[in-house]
mmCIF file of C-alpha atoms and ligand atoms in Angstrom:
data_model
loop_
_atom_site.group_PDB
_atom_site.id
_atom_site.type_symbol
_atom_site.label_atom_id
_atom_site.label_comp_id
_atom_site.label_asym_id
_atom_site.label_seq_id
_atom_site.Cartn_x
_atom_site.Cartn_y
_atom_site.Cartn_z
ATOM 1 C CA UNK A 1 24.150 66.081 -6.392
ATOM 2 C CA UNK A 2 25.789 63.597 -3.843
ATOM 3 C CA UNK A 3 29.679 61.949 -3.745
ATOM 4 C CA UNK A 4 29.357 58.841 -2.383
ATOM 5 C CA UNK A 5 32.438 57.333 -1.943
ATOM 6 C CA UNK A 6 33.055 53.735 -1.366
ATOM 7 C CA UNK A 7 36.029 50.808 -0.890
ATOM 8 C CA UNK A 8 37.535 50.375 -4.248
ATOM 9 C CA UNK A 9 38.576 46.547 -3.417
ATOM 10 C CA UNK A 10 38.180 44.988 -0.514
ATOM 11 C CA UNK A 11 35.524 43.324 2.211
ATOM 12 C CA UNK A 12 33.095 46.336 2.334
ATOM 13 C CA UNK A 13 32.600 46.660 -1.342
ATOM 14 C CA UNK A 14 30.628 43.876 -3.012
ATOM 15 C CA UNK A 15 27.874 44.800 -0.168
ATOM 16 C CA UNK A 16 28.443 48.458 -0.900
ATOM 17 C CA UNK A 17 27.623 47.693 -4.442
ATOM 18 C CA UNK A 18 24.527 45.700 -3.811
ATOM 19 C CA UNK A 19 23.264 48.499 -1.352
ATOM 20 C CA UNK A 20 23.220 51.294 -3.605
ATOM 21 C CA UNK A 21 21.645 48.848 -6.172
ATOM 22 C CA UNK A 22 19.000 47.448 -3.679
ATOM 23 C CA UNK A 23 17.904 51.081 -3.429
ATOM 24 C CA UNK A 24 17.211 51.055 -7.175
ATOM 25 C CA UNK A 25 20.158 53.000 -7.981
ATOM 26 C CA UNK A 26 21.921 52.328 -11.420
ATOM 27 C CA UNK A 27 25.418 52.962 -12.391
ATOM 28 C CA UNK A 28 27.757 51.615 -14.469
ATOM 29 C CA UNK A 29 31.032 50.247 -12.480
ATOM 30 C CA UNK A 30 34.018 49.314 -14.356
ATOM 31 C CA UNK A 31 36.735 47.509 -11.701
ATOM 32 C CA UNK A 32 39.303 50.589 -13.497
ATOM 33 C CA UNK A 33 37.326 53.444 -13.340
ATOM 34 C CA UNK A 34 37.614 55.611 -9.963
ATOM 35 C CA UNK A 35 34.559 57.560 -10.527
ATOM 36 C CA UNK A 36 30.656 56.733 -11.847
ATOM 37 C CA UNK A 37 27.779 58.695 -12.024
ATOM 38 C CA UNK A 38 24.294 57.575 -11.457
ATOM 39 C CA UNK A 39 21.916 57.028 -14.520
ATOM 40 C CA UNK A 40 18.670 57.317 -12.015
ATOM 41 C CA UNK A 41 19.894 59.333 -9.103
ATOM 42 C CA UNK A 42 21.819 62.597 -8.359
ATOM 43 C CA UNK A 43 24.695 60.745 -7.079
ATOM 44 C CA UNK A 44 28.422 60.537 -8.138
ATOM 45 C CA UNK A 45 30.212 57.314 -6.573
ATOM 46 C CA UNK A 46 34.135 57.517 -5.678
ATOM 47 C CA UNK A 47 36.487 54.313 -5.355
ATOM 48 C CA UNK A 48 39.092 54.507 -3.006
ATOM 49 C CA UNK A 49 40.457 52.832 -0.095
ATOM 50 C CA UNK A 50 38.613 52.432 3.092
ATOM 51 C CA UNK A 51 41.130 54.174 5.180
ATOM 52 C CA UNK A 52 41.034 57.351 3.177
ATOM 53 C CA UNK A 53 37.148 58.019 3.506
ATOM 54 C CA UNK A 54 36.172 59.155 6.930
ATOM 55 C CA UNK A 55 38.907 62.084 6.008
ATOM 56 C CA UNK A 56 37.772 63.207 2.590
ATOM 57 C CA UNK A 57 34.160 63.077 3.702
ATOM 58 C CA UNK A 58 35.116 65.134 6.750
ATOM 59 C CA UNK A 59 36.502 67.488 4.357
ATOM 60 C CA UNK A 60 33.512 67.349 2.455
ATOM 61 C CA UNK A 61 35.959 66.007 -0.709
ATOM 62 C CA UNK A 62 33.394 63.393 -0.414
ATOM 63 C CA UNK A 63 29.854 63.694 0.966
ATOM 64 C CA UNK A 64 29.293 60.597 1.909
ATOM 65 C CA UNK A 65 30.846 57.445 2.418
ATOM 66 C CA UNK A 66 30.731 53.841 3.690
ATOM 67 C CA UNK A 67 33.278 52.343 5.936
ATOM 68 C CA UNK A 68 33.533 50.314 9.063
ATOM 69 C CA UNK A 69 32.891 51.691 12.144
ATOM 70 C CA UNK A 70 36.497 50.794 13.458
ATOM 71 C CA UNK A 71 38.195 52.512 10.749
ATOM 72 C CA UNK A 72 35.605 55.552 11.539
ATOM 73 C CA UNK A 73 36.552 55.750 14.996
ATOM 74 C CA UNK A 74 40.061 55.147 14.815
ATOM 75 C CA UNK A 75 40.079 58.310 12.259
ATOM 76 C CA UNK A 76 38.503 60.154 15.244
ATOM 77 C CA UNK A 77 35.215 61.210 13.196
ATOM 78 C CA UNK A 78 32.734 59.262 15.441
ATOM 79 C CA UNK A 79 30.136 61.840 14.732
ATOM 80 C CA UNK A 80 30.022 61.445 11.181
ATOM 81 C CA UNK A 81 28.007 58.235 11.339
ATOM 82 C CA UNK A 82 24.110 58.962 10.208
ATOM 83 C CA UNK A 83 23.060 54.884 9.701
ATOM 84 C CA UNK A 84 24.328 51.692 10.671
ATOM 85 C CA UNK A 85 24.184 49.596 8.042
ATOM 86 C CA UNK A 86 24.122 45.667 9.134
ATOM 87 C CA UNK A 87 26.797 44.552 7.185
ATOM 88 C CA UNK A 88 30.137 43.735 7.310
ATOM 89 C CA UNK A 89 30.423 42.981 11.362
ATOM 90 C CA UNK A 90 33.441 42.278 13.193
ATOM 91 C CA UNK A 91 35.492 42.875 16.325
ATOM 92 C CA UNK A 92 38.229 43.951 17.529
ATOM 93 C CA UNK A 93 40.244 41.620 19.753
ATOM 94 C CA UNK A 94 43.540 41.510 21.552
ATOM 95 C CA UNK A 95 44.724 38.300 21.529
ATOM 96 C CA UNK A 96 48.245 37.084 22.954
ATOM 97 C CA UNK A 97 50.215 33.532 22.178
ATOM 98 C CA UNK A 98 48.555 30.348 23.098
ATOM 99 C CA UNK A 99 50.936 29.221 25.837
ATOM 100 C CA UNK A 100 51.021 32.192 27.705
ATOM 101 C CA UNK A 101 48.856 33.280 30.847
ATOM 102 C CA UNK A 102 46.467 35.396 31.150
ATOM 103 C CA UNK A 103 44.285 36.764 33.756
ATOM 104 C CA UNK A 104 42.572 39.896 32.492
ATOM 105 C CA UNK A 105 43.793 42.236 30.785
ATOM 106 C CA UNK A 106 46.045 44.246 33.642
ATOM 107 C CA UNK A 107 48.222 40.962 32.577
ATOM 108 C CA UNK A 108 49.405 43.440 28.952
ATOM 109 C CA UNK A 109 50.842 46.305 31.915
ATOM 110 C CA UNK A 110 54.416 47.486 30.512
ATOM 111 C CA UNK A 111 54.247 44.762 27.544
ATOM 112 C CA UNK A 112 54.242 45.427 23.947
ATOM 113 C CA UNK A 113 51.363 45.215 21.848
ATOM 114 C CA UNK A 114 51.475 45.849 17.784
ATOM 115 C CA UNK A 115 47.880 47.158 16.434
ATOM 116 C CA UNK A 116 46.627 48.887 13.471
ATOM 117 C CA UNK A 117 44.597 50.597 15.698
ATOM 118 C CA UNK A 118 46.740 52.525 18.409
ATOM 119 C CA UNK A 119 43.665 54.736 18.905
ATOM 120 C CA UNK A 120 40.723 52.489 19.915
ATOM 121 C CA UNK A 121 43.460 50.360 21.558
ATOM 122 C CA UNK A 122 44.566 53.610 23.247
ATOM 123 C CA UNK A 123 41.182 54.396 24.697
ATOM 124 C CA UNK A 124 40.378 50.903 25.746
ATOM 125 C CA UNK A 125 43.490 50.446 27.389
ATOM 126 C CA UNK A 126 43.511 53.923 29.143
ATOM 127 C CA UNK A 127 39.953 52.957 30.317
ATOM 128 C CA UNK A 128 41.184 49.896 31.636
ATOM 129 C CA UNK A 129 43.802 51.615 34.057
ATOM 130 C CA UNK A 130 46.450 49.614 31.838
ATOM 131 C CA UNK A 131 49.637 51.143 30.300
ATOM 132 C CA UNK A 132 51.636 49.234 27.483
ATOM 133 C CA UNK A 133 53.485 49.836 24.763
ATOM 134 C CA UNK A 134 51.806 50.493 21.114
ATOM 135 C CA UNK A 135 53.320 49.502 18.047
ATOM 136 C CA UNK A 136 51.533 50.831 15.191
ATOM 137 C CA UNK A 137 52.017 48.540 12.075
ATOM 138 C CA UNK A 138 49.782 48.415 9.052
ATOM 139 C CA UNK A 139 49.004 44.645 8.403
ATOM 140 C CA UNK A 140 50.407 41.484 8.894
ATOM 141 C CA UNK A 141 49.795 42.070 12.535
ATOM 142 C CA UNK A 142 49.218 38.244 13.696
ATOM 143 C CA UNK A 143 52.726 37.943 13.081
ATOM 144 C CA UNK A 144 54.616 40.048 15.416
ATOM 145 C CA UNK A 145 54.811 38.053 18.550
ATOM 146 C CA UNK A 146 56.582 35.457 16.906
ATOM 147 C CA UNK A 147 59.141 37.792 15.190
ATOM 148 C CA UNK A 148 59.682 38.872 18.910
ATOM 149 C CA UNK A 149 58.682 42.600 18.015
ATOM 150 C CA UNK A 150 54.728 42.305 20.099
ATOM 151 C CA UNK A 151 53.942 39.947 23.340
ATOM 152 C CA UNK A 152 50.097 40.969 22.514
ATOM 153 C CA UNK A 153 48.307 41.915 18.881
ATOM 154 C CA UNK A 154 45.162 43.615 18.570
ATOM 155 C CA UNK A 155 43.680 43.063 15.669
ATOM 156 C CA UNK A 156 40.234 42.566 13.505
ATOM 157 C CA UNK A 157 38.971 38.843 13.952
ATOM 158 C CA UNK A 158 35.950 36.915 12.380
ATOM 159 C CA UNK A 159 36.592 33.763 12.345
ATOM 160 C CA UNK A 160 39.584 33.029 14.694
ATOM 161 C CA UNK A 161 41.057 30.971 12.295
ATOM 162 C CA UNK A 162 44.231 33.354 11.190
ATOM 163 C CA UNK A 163 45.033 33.862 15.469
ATOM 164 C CA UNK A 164 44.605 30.343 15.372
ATOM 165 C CA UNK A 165 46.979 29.551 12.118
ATOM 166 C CA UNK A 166 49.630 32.004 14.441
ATOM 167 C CA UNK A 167 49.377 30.132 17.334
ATOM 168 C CA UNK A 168 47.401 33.075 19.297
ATOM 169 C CA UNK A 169 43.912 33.315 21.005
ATOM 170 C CA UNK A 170 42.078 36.061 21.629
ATOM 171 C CA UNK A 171 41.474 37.335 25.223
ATOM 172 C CA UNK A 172 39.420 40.396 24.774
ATOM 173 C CA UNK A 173 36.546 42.010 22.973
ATOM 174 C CA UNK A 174 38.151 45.489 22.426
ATOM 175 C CA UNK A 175 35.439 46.981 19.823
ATOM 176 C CA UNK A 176 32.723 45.808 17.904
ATOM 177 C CA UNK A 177 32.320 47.034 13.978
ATOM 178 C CA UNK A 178 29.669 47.097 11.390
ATOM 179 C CA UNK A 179 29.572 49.239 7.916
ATOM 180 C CA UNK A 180 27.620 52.550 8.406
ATOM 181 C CA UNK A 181 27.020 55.165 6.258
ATOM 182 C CA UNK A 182 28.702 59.061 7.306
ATOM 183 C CA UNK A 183 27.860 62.157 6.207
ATOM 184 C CA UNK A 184 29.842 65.003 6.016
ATOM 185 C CA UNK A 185 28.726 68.016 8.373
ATOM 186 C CA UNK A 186 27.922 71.102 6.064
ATOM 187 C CA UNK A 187 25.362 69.258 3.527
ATOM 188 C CA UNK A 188 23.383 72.043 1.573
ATOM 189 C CA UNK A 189 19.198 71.992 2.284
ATOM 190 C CA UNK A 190 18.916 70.019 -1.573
ATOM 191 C CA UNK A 191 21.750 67.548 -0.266
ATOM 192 C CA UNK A 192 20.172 66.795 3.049
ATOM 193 C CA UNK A 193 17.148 65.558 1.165
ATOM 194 C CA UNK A 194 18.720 63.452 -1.285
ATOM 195 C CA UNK A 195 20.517 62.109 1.934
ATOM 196 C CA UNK A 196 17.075 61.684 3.654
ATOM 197 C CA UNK A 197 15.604 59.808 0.707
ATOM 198 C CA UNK A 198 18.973 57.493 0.646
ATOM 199 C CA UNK A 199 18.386 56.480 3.862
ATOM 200 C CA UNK A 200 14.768 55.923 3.543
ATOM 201 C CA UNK A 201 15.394 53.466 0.954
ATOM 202 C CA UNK A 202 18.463 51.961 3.075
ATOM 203 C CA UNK A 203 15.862 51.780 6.062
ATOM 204 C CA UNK A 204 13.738 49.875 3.740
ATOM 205 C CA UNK A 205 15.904 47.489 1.913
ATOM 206 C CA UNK A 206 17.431 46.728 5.757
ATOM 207 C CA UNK A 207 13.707 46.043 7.109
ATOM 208 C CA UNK A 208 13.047 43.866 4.261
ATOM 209 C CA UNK A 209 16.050 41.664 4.335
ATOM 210 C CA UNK A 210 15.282 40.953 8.619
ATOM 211 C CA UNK A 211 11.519 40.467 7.625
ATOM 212 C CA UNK A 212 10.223 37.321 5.463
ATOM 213 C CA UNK A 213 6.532 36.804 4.234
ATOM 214 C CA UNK A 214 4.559 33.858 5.438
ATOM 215 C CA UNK A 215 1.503 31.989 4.223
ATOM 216 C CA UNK A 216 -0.279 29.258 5.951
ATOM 217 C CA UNK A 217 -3.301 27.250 5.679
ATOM 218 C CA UNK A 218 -5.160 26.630 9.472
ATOM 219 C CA UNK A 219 -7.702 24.974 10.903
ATOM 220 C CA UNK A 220 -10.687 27.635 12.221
ATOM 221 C CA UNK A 221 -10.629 26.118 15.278
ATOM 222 C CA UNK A 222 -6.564 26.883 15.774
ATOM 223 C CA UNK A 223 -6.965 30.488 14.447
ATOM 224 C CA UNK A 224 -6.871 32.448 17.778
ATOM 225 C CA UNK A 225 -3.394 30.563 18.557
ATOM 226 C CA UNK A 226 -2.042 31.316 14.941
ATOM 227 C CA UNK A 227 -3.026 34.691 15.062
ATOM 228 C CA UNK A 228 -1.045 34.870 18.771
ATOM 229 C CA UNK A 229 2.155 33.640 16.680
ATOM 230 C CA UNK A 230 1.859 36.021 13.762
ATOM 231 C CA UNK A 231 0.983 39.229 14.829
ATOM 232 C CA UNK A 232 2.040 40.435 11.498
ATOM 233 C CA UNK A 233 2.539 44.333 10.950
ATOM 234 C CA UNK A 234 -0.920 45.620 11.776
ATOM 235 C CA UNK A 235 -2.580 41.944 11.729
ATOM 236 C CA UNK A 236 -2.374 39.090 9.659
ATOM 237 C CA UNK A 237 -4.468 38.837 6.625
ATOM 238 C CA UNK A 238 -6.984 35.995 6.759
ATOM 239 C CA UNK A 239 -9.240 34.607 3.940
ATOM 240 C CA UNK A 240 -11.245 31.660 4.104
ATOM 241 C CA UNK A 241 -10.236 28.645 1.868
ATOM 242 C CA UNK A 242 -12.824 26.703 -0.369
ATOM 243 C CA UNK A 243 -12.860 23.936 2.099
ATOM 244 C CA UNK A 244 -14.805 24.980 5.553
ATOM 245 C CA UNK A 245 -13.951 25.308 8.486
ATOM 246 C CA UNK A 246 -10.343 26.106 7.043
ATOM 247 C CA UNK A 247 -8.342 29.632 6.760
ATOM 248 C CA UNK A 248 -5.538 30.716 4.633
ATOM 249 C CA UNK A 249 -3.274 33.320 6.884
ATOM 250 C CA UNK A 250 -0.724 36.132 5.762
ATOM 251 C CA UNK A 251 1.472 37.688 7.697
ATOM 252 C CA UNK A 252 5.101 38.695 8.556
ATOM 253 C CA UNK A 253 7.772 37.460 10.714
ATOM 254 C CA UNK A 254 11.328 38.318 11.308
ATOM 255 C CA UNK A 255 14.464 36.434 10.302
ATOM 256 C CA UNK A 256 15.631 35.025 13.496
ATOM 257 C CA UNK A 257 12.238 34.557 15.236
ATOM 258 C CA UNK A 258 11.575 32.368 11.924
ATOM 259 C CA UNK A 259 12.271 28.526 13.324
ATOM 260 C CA UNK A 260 10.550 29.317 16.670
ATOM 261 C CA UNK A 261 7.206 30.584 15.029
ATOM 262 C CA UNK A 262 6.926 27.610 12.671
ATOM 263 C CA UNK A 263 7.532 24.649 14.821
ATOM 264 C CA UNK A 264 4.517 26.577 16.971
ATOM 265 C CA UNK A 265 2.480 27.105 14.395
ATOM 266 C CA UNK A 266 2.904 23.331 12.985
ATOM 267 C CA UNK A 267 2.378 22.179 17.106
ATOM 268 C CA UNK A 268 -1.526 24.034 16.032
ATOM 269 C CA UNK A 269 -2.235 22.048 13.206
ATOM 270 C CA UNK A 270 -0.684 25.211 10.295
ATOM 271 C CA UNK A 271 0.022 22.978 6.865
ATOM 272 C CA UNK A 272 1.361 24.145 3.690
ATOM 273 C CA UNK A 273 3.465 26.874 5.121
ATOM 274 C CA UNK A 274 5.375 28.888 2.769
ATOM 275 C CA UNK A 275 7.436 31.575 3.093
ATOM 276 C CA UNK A 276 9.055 34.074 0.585
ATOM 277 C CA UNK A 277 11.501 36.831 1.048
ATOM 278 C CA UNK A 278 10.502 40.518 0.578
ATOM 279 C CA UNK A 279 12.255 42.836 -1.593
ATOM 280 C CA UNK A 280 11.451 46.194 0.038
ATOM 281 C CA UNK A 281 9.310 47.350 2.984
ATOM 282 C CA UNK A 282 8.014 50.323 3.665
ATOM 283 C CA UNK A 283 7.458 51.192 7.127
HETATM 284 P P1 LIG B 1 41.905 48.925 1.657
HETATM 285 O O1 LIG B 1 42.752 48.382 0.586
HETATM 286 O O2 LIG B 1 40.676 49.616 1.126
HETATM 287 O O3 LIG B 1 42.654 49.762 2.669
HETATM 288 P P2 LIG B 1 41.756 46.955 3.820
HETATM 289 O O4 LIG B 1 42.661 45.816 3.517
HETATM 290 O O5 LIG B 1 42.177 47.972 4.816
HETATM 291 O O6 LIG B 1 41.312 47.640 2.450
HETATM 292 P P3 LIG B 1 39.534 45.099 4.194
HETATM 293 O O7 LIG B 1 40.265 43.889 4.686
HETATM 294 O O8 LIG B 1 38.955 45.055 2.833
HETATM 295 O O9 LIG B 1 40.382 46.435 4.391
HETATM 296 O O10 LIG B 1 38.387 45.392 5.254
HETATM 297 C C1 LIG B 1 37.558 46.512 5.141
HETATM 298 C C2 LIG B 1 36.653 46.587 6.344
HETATM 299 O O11 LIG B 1 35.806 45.433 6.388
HETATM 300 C C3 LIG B 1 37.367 46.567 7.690
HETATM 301 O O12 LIG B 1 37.823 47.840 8.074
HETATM 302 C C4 LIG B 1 36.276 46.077 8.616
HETATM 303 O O13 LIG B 1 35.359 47.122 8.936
HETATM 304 C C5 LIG B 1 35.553 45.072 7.739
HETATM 305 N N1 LIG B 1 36.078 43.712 7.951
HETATM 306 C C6 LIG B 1 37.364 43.322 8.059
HETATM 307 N N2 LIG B 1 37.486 42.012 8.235
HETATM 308 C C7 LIG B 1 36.244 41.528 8.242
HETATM 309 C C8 LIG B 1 35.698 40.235 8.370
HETATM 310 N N3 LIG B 1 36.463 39.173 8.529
HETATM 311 N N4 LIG B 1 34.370 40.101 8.297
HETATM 312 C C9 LIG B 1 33.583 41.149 8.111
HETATM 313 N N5 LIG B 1 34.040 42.415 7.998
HETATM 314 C C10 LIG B 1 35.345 42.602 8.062
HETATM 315 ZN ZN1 LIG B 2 42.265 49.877 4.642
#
């Protein structure tokens, strides 16, 4: 048996959720309920706040959990991490008020700056050769230069729109974040392979979602330049249609190589291109 604990509420949960799911795990979740068990898997899943799971699965409370790298790090159980997970990305950023100069970031030497994270901040800061003042608050961050109690935040951005809305903008990259999965160090033998196959399927369903299936109809005479363009896993599959001198292809391409490889394969005479996502593959 596994305890997999998770965000109760929040940004890493819905795609927490679907994970487990897209590894054809079923559960029950009820938004009140704190606990569920697994109908088709040895696994026990635990709701609770992001900032509380690197600890209880470094106390082994939990086994394993999924949280964002920055709150990982910041909890100082970096080593925890077993699989980056590809969602949920993010940064990091300092960012101080519009009007103000800034040169690099020896320009926050001696000044105040009001984080959530006085850790990373610590180290990047430290690295940097710069010493300012930390003030450790825990939200609402954006706020404090203009309440006069931060000249600098650093804080998590996507967007830029909320810096924006507070009349900052963001000077530095200070750490970048994604979801991972952490495991906690004294698994026995059976729960190292029930974490093995978890991550197999995690591997998969990740694979899948980059990768999308594609079928074409060619021209024989184009079929050495198609077959450059879609090298497929092995090598495409290609069957000859009813009509000569014409080919139907198979093959696989990833996500963001997807536009490129069609115009090409259009510029070589391709027609009735389709493609179609793919719900698991298997490496
Ligand atoms: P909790 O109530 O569990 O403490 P929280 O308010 O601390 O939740 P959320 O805002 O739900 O946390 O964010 C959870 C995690 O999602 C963050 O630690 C970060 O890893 C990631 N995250 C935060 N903001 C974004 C964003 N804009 N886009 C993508 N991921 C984000
Ligand atoms: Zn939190």
């Amino acid at each position: 048996m596994l305890r997999l604990a998770i965000q109760k509420s929040g940004r890493l949960s819905e795609d927490s959720l679907a994970l487990i799911r897209e590894c054809g795990i079923n559960f029950i979740s009820s938004s009140y309920k704190l606990k569920t068990e697994a109908t088709n898997f040895p696994l026990e899943i635990l709701f609770l706040r992001d900032d509380d799971i690197p600890g209880y699965v470094q106390d082994g409370v939990a086994d394993l959990g999924i949280v964002g790298q920055n709150v990982l790090v910041e909890a100082g159980y970096p080593e925890l991490e077993v699989e980056a997970l590809g969602f949920s990305k993010c940064r990091l950023s300092l960012a101080v008020p519009r009007a103000d100069a800034y040169a690099s970031v020896a320009a926050l030497q001696g000044k105040n700056i009001a984080t959530s994270y006085p850790n990373i901040l610590g180290r990047y800061l430290a690295e940097n050769g710069v010493q300012s003042h930390l003030h450790t608050i825990s939200g609402s961050v954006e706020i404090a230069p203009s309440i006069g109690l931060a000249e600098a935040i650093c804080d998590i951005v996507s967007s830029g729109s909320t810096l924006l809305g507070n009349g900052l903008r963001e000077v530095e990259t200070v750490f970048r974040s994604e979801a991972v999965l952490i495991a906690q160090p004294n698994l026995s033998v059976e729960q190292t392979e029930l974490l093995e196959q978890l991550r197999f399927r995690m591997q998969a369903v990740r694979r899948a979602k980059r990768s999308k299936y594609i079928v074409l109809n060619a021209p024989l005479a184009s079929l050495d330049e198609v077959r450059r363009l879609l090298p497929g896993i092995k090598s495409p599959t290609i069957t000859p249609l009813a009509e000569a001198g014409w080919v139907s292809v198979q093959s696989v391409v990833q996500e963001d190589e997807f536009w490129h490889i069609t115009s090409q394969l259009k510029a070589v005479g391709a027609e009735g291109i389709l493609v179609l996502p793919i719900e698991k593959m298997i490496a």
